[in-house]
PDB file of C-alpha atoms in Angstrom:
ATOM      1  CA  MET A   1      15.796   1.171   5.650  1.00 46.00           C
ATOM      2  CA  SER A   2      14.813  -2.255   4.413  1.00 46.00           C
ATOM      3  CA  ASN A   3      12.771  -2.939   1.293  1.00 51.00           C
ATOM      4  CA  THR A   4      11.934  -6.466   2.491  1.00 64.00           C
ATOM      5  CA  HIS A   5       8.459  -7.079   3.832  1.00 68.00           C
ATOM      6  CA  ALA A   6       8.358  -5.942   7.446  1.00 77.00           C
ATOM      7  CA  PRO A   7       7.272  -8.429  10.120  1.00 69.00           C
ATOM      8  CA  PHE A   8       5.342  -5.537  11.647  1.00 80.00           C
ATOM      9  CA  ALA A   9       4.159  -4.081   8.327  1.00 87.00           C
ATOM     10  CA  PRO A  10       1.484  -1.384   8.230  1.00 92.00           C
ATOM     11  CA  SER A  11      -0.509  -3.603   5.843  1.00 87.00           C
ATOM     12  CA  GLY A  12      -0.678  -6.315   8.534  1.00 86.00           C
ATOM     13  CA  LEU A  13      -1.046  -4.045  11.519  1.00 89.00           C
ATOM     14  CA  ALA A  14      -4.758  -4.808  12.020  1.00 89.00           C
ATOM     15  CA  ARG A  15      -3.790  -8.482  12.489  1.00 88.00           C
ATOM     16  CA  VAL A  16      -1.060  -7.597  15.001  1.00 87.00           C
ATOM     17  CA  VAL A  17      -3.426  -5.317  16.940  1.00 89.00           C
ATOM     18  CA  ALA A  18      -6.026  -8.122  17.076  1.00 91.00           C
ATOM     19  CA  CYS A  19      -3.431 -10.832  17.837  1.00 91.00           C
ATOM     20  CA  PRO A  20      -0.119  -9.463  19.164  1.00 88.00           C
ATOM     21  CA  GLY A  21       1.381 -12.958  19.186  1.00 88.00           C
ATOM     22  CA  SER A  22       1.234 -13.080  15.390  1.00 84.00           C
ATOM     23  CA  TYR A  23       4.233 -10.713  15.282  1.00 81.00           C
ATOM     24  CA  ASN A  24       6.487 -13.253  17.017  1.00 84.00           C
ATOM     25  CA  LEU A  25       5.098 -16.107  14.929  1.00 85.00           C
ATOM     26  CA  ILE A  26       5.852 -14.298  11.665  1.00 78.00           C
ATOM     27  CA  ARG A  27       9.370 -13.332  12.838  1.00 78.00           C
ATOM     28  CA  ALA A  28      10.075 -16.948  13.802  1.00 83.00           C
ATOM     29  CA  ALA A  29       8.780 -18.250  10.464  1.00 79.00           C
ATOM     30  CA  ARG A  30      10.958 -15.804   8.543  1.00 74.00           C
ATOM     31  CA  ALA A  31      14.000 -16.586  10.718  1.00 77.00           C
ATOM     32  CA  ALA A  32      13.487 -20.279   9.912  1.00 79.00           C
ATOM     33  CA  ASP A  33      13.224 -19.283   6.230  1.00 71.00           C
ATOM     34  CA  LEU A  34       9.721 -20.699   5.948  1.00 65.00           C
ATOM     35  CA  SER A  35       7.733 -19.485   2.985  1.00 60.00           C
ATOM     36  CA  LEU A  36       4.609 -17.707   4.178  1.00 59.00           C
ATOM     37  CA  ASN A  37       3.195 -17.136   0.670  1.00 55.00           C
ATOM     38  CA  GLU A  38       1.631 -13.935   1.983  1.00 57.00           C
ATOM     39  CA  ASP A  39       1.605 -12.093  -1.317  1.00 56.00           C
ATOM     40  CA  ASP A  40       1.417 -14.893  -3.858  1.00 70.00           C
ATOM     41  CA  THR A  41      -2.261 -15.125  -4.784  1.00 83.00           C
ATOM     42  CA  ASP A  42      -4.162 -14.205  -7.935  1.00 86.00           C
ATOM     43  CA  GLU A  43      -5.844 -11.431  -5.941  1.00 86.00           C
ATOM     44  CA  SER A  44      -2.564  -9.988  -4.677  1.00 84.00           C
ATOM     45  CA  ARG A  45      -1.009 -10.081  -8.177  1.00 89.00           C
ATOM     46  CA  GLU A  46      -4.090  -8.335  -9.560  1.00 92.00           C
ATOM     47  CA  GLY A  47      -3.845  -5.732  -6.780  1.00 90.00           C
ATOM     48  CA  THR A  48      -0.169  -5.154  -7.559  1.00 89.00           C
ATOM     49  CA  ALA A  49      -1.043  -4.653 -11.223  1.00 94.00           C
ATOM     50  CA  ALA A  50      -3.862  -2.230 -10.373  1.00 95.00           C
ATOM     51  CA  HIS A  51      -1.447  -0.250  -8.179  1.00 92.00           C
ATOM     52  CA  ALA A  52       1.004  -0.046 -11.081  1.00 94.00           C
ATOM     53  CA  VAL A  53      -1.728   1.311 -13.354  1.00 96.00           C
ATOM     54  CA  ALA A  54      -2.772   3.918 -10.772  1.00 95.00           C
ATOM     55  CA  ALA A  55       0.808   4.964  -9.933  1.00 93.00           C
ATOM     56  CA  HIS A  56       1.635   5.309 -13.631  1.00 94.00           C
ATOM     57  CA  LEU A  57      -1.369   7.574 -14.164  1.00 96.00           C
ATOM     58  CA  ILE A  58      -0.507   9.765 -11.188  1.00 94.00           C
ATOM     59  CA  LYS A  59       3.231   9.976 -11.911  1.00 91.00           C
ATOM     60  CA  TYR A  60       3.110  10.390 -15.684  1.00 93.00           C
ATOM     61  CA  GLY A  61      -0.430  11.625 -16.391  1.00 93.00           C
ATOM     62  CA  GLU A  62      -1.184   8.851 -18.846  1.00 95.00           C
ATOM     63  CA  LEU A  63      -3.305   5.730 -18.781  1.00 95.00           C
ATOM     64  CA  MET A  64      -1.848   2.323 -19.488  1.00 96.00           C
ATOM     65  CA  GLN A  65      -3.489   0.444 -22.338  1.00 96.00           C
ATOM     66  CA  VAL A  66      -5.950  -2.353 -21.603  1.00 97.00           C
ATOM     67  CA  GLY A  67      -4.186  -5.631 -22.340  1.00 97.00           C
ATOM     68  CA  SER A  68      -0.660  -4.329 -21.767  1.00 96.00           C
ATOM     69  CA  LEU A  69       1.399  -6.147 -19.165  1.00 96.00           C
ATOM     70  CA  VAL A  70       2.656  -4.537 -15.975  1.00 95.00           C
ATOM     71  CA  CYS A  71       5.855  -5.454 -14.108  1.00 89.00           C
ATOM     72  CA  ASN A  72       4.431  -8.645 -12.564  1.00 91.00           C
ATOM     73  CA  GLY A  73       3.154  -9.967 -15.902  1.00 93.00           C
ATOM     74  CA  VAL A  74      -0.541  -9.284 -15.243  1.00 95.00           C
ATOM     75  CA  ALA A  75      -2.571  -7.730 -18.058  1.00 97.00           C
ATOM     76  CA  VAL A  76      -4.230  -4.368 -17.498  1.00 97.00           C
ATOM     77  CA  THR A  77      -8.046  -4.620 -17.430  1.00 97.00           C
ATOM     78  CA  GLU A  78     -10.745  -2.002 -18.019  1.00 97.00           C
ATOM     79  CA  GLU A  79     -11.618  -2.223 -14.325  1.00 96.00           C
ATOM     80  CA  MET A  80      -8.017  -1.347 -13.407  1.00 97.00           C
ATOM     81  CA  VAL A  81      -8.072   1.671 -15.700  1.00 97.00           C
ATOM     82  CA  GLU A  82     -11.412   2.857 -14.259  1.00 97.00           C
ATOM     83  CA  GLY A  83     -10.139   2.369 -10.699  1.00 96.00           C
ATOM     84  CA  ALA A  84      -6.952   4.283 -11.490  1.00 96.00           C
ATOM     85  CA  GLN A  85      -8.991   7.169 -12.885  1.00 97.00           C
ATOM     86  CA  MET A  86     -11.160   7.364  -9.739  1.00 96.00           C
ATOM     87  CA  TYR A  87      -8.076   7.206  -7.504  1.00 95.00           C
ATOM     88  CA  ALA A  88      -6.248   9.878  -9.525  1.00 96.00           C
ATOM     89  CA  GLU A  89      -9.289  12.145  -9.286  1.00 96.00           C
ATOM     90  CA  ALA A  90      -9.383  11.717  -5.496  1.00 95.00           C
ATOM     91  CA  VAL A  91      -5.707  12.631  -4.987  1.00 95.00           C
ATOM     92  CA  ALA A  92      -5.519  15.311  -7.705  1.00 94.00           C
ATOM     93  CA  PRO A  93      -5.860  18.264  -5.286  1.00 93.00           C
ATOM     94  CA  TYR A  94      -2.756  17.032  -3.422  1.00 92.00           C
ATOM     95  CA  LEU A  95      -0.372  16.236  -6.295  1.00 91.00           C
ATOM     96  CA  ASP A  96       1.942  19.206  -5.792  1.00 90.00           C
ATOM     97  CA  GLY A  97       4.667  17.950  -3.455  1.00 90.00           C
ATOM     98  CA  ALA A  98       3.147  14.486  -3.062  1.00 93.00           C
ATOM     99  CA  ARG A  99       5.191  11.399  -2.290  1.00 92.00           C
ATOM    100  CA  ILE A 100       4.039   8.453  -4.387  1.00 91.00           C
ATOM    101  CA  GLU A 101       5.024   4.865  -3.504  1.00 89.00           C
ATOM    102  CA  GLU A 102       7.960   6.013  -1.316  1.00 91.00           C
ATOM    103  CA  HIS A 103       9.155   3.594   1.355  1.00 92.00           C
ATOM    104  CA  ILE A 104       9.016   4.932   4.935  1.00 93.00           C
ATOM    105  CA  GLU A 105       9.891   3.731   8.411  1.00 93.00           C
ATOM    106  CA  CYS A 106       7.248   3.857  11.137  1.00 92.00           C
ATOM    107  CA  MET A 107       9.657   3.546  14.063  1.00 89.00           C
ATOM    108  CA  VAL A 108       7.253   5.258  16.463  1.00 91.00           C
ATOM    109  CA  VAL A 109       4.877   2.320  15.942  1.00 89.00           C
ATOM    110  CA  HIS A 110       7.588  -0.379  16.236  1.00 88.00           C
ATOM    111  CA  ARG A 111      11.234  -0.837  15.284  1.00 88.00           C
ATOM    112  CA  ASP A 112      10.210  -3.425  12.662  1.00 85.00           C
ATOM    113  CA  CYS A 113       7.384  -1.341  11.169  1.00 90.00           C
ATOM    114  CA  HIS A 114       8.011   0.024   7.679  1.00 93.00           C
ATOM    115  CA  GLY A 115       6.193   0.038   4.392  1.00 92.00           C
ATOM    116  CA  THR A 116       5.290   1.883   1.234  1.00 91.00           C
ATOM    117  CA  PRO A 117       2.258   4.148   1.385  1.00 92.00           C
ATOM    118  CA  ASP A 118       0.606   4.689  -1.963  1.00 92.00           C
ATOM    119  CA  PHE A 119       0.314   8.451  -1.580  1.00 94.00           C
ATOM    120  CA  THR A 120       1.201  11.034   1.050  1.00 94.00           C
ATOM    121  CA  HIS A 121       1.111  14.809   0.962  1.00 94.00           C
ATOM    122  CA  GLY A 122       2.221  17.170   3.656  1.00 90.00           C
ATOM    123  CA  PRO A 123       1.948  18.011   6.321  1.00 86.00           C
ATOM    124  CA  LYS A 124       1.077  21.316   4.704  1.00 85.00           C
ATOM    125  CA  ASP A 125      -0.747  24.014   6.615  1.00 86.00           C
ATOM    126  CA  GLY A 126      -1.149  21.517   9.453  1.00 88.00           C
ATOM    127  CA  VAL A 127      -2.801  18.864   7.268  1.00 90.00           C
ATOM    128  CA  LEU A 128      -1.372  15.475   6.339  1.00 93.00           C
ATOM    129  CA  PHE A 129      -3.119  13.594   3.512  1.00 93.00           C
ATOM    130  CA  VAL A 130      -2.504   9.844   3.305  1.00 94.00           C
ATOM    131  CA  ALA A 131      -4.212   7.738   0.642  1.00 92.00           C
ATOM    132  CA  ASP A 132      -4.055   4.004   0.145  1.00 91.00           C
ATOM    133  CA  TYR A 133      -5.427   2.668  -3.115  1.00 92.00           C
ATOM    134  CA  LYS A 134      -7.510  -0.459  -2.638  1.00 89.00           C
ATOM    135  CA  PHE A 135      -8.517  -2.607  -5.583  1.00 89.00           C
ATOM    136  CA  GLY A 136     -10.169  -5.948  -5.296  1.00 79.00           C
ATOM    137  CA  HIS A 137     -12.887  -8.084  -3.916  1.00 72.00           C
ATOM    138  CA  ARG A 138     -13.797  -6.465  -0.590  1.00 80.00           C
ATOM    139  CA  TYR A 139     -14.414  -3.110   1.050  1.00 85.00           C
ATOM    140  CA  VAL A 140     -11.701  -1.649   3.287  1.00 85.00           C
ATOM    141  CA  SER A 141     -12.912   0.998   5.725  1.00 87.00           C
ATOM    142  CA  PRO A 142     -10.832   4.152   6.145  1.00 86.00           C
ATOM    143  CA  GLU A 143     -12.049   4.414   9.750  1.00 89.00           C
ATOM    144  CA  MET A 144      -9.726   2.950  12.392  1.00 91.00           C
ATOM    145  CA  ASN A 145      -7.564   1.731   9.530  1.00 93.00           C
ATOM    146  CA  TRP A 146      -4.322   0.695  11.235  1.00 94.00           C
ATOM    147  CA  GLN A 147      -2.387   0.742   7.976  1.00 94.00           C
ATOM    148  CA  LEU A 148      -3.277   4.387   7.318  1.00 94.00           C
ATOM    149  CA  ILE A 149      -2.616   5.282  10.958  1.00 94.00           C
ATOM    150  CA  ALA A 150       0.895   3.790  10.767  1.00 94.00           C
ATOM    151  CA  TYR A 151       1.626   5.611   7.499  1.00 94.00           C
ATOM    152  CA  ALA A 152       0.420   8.886   8.996  1.00 93.00           C
ATOM    153  CA  ILE A 153       2.686   8.385  12.009  1.00 91.00           C
ATOM    154  CA  GLY A 154       5.632   7.485   9.768  1.00 91.00           C
ATOM    155  CA  SER A 155       5.095  10.458   7.473  1.00 86.00           C
TER     156      SER A 155
END
């Protein structure tokens, strides 16, 4: 299992569903060693930091301090702490036996589809719970969410 960003990643699956040709374009760009700068924006770094704050709270039961730096050098904000608390409250009923930030393969979707869901639990009693923490500047609908669908299939 690869920890490199998948060319058919669950996080980009909506793009591939809308434009199947984008899969081949991304593979060709990576094969040519072209930098795609997909994850190198202020927003993506802030999102990575917010995920670290939320994962820390869920894994260790403690909040990170506002102003402290996370692994990518971004400072924790009050908004990140508040978001982490809301997220932790939403997944709290499923903590026992949960998998947090564990890399999975979604081979049923495509041989090059793998990623790291934020939170999965189950299936237990016929129910699979998949949560993806979103932090940032726009709303992401849980309905027909291709990323969540891929993670559910891979779990």
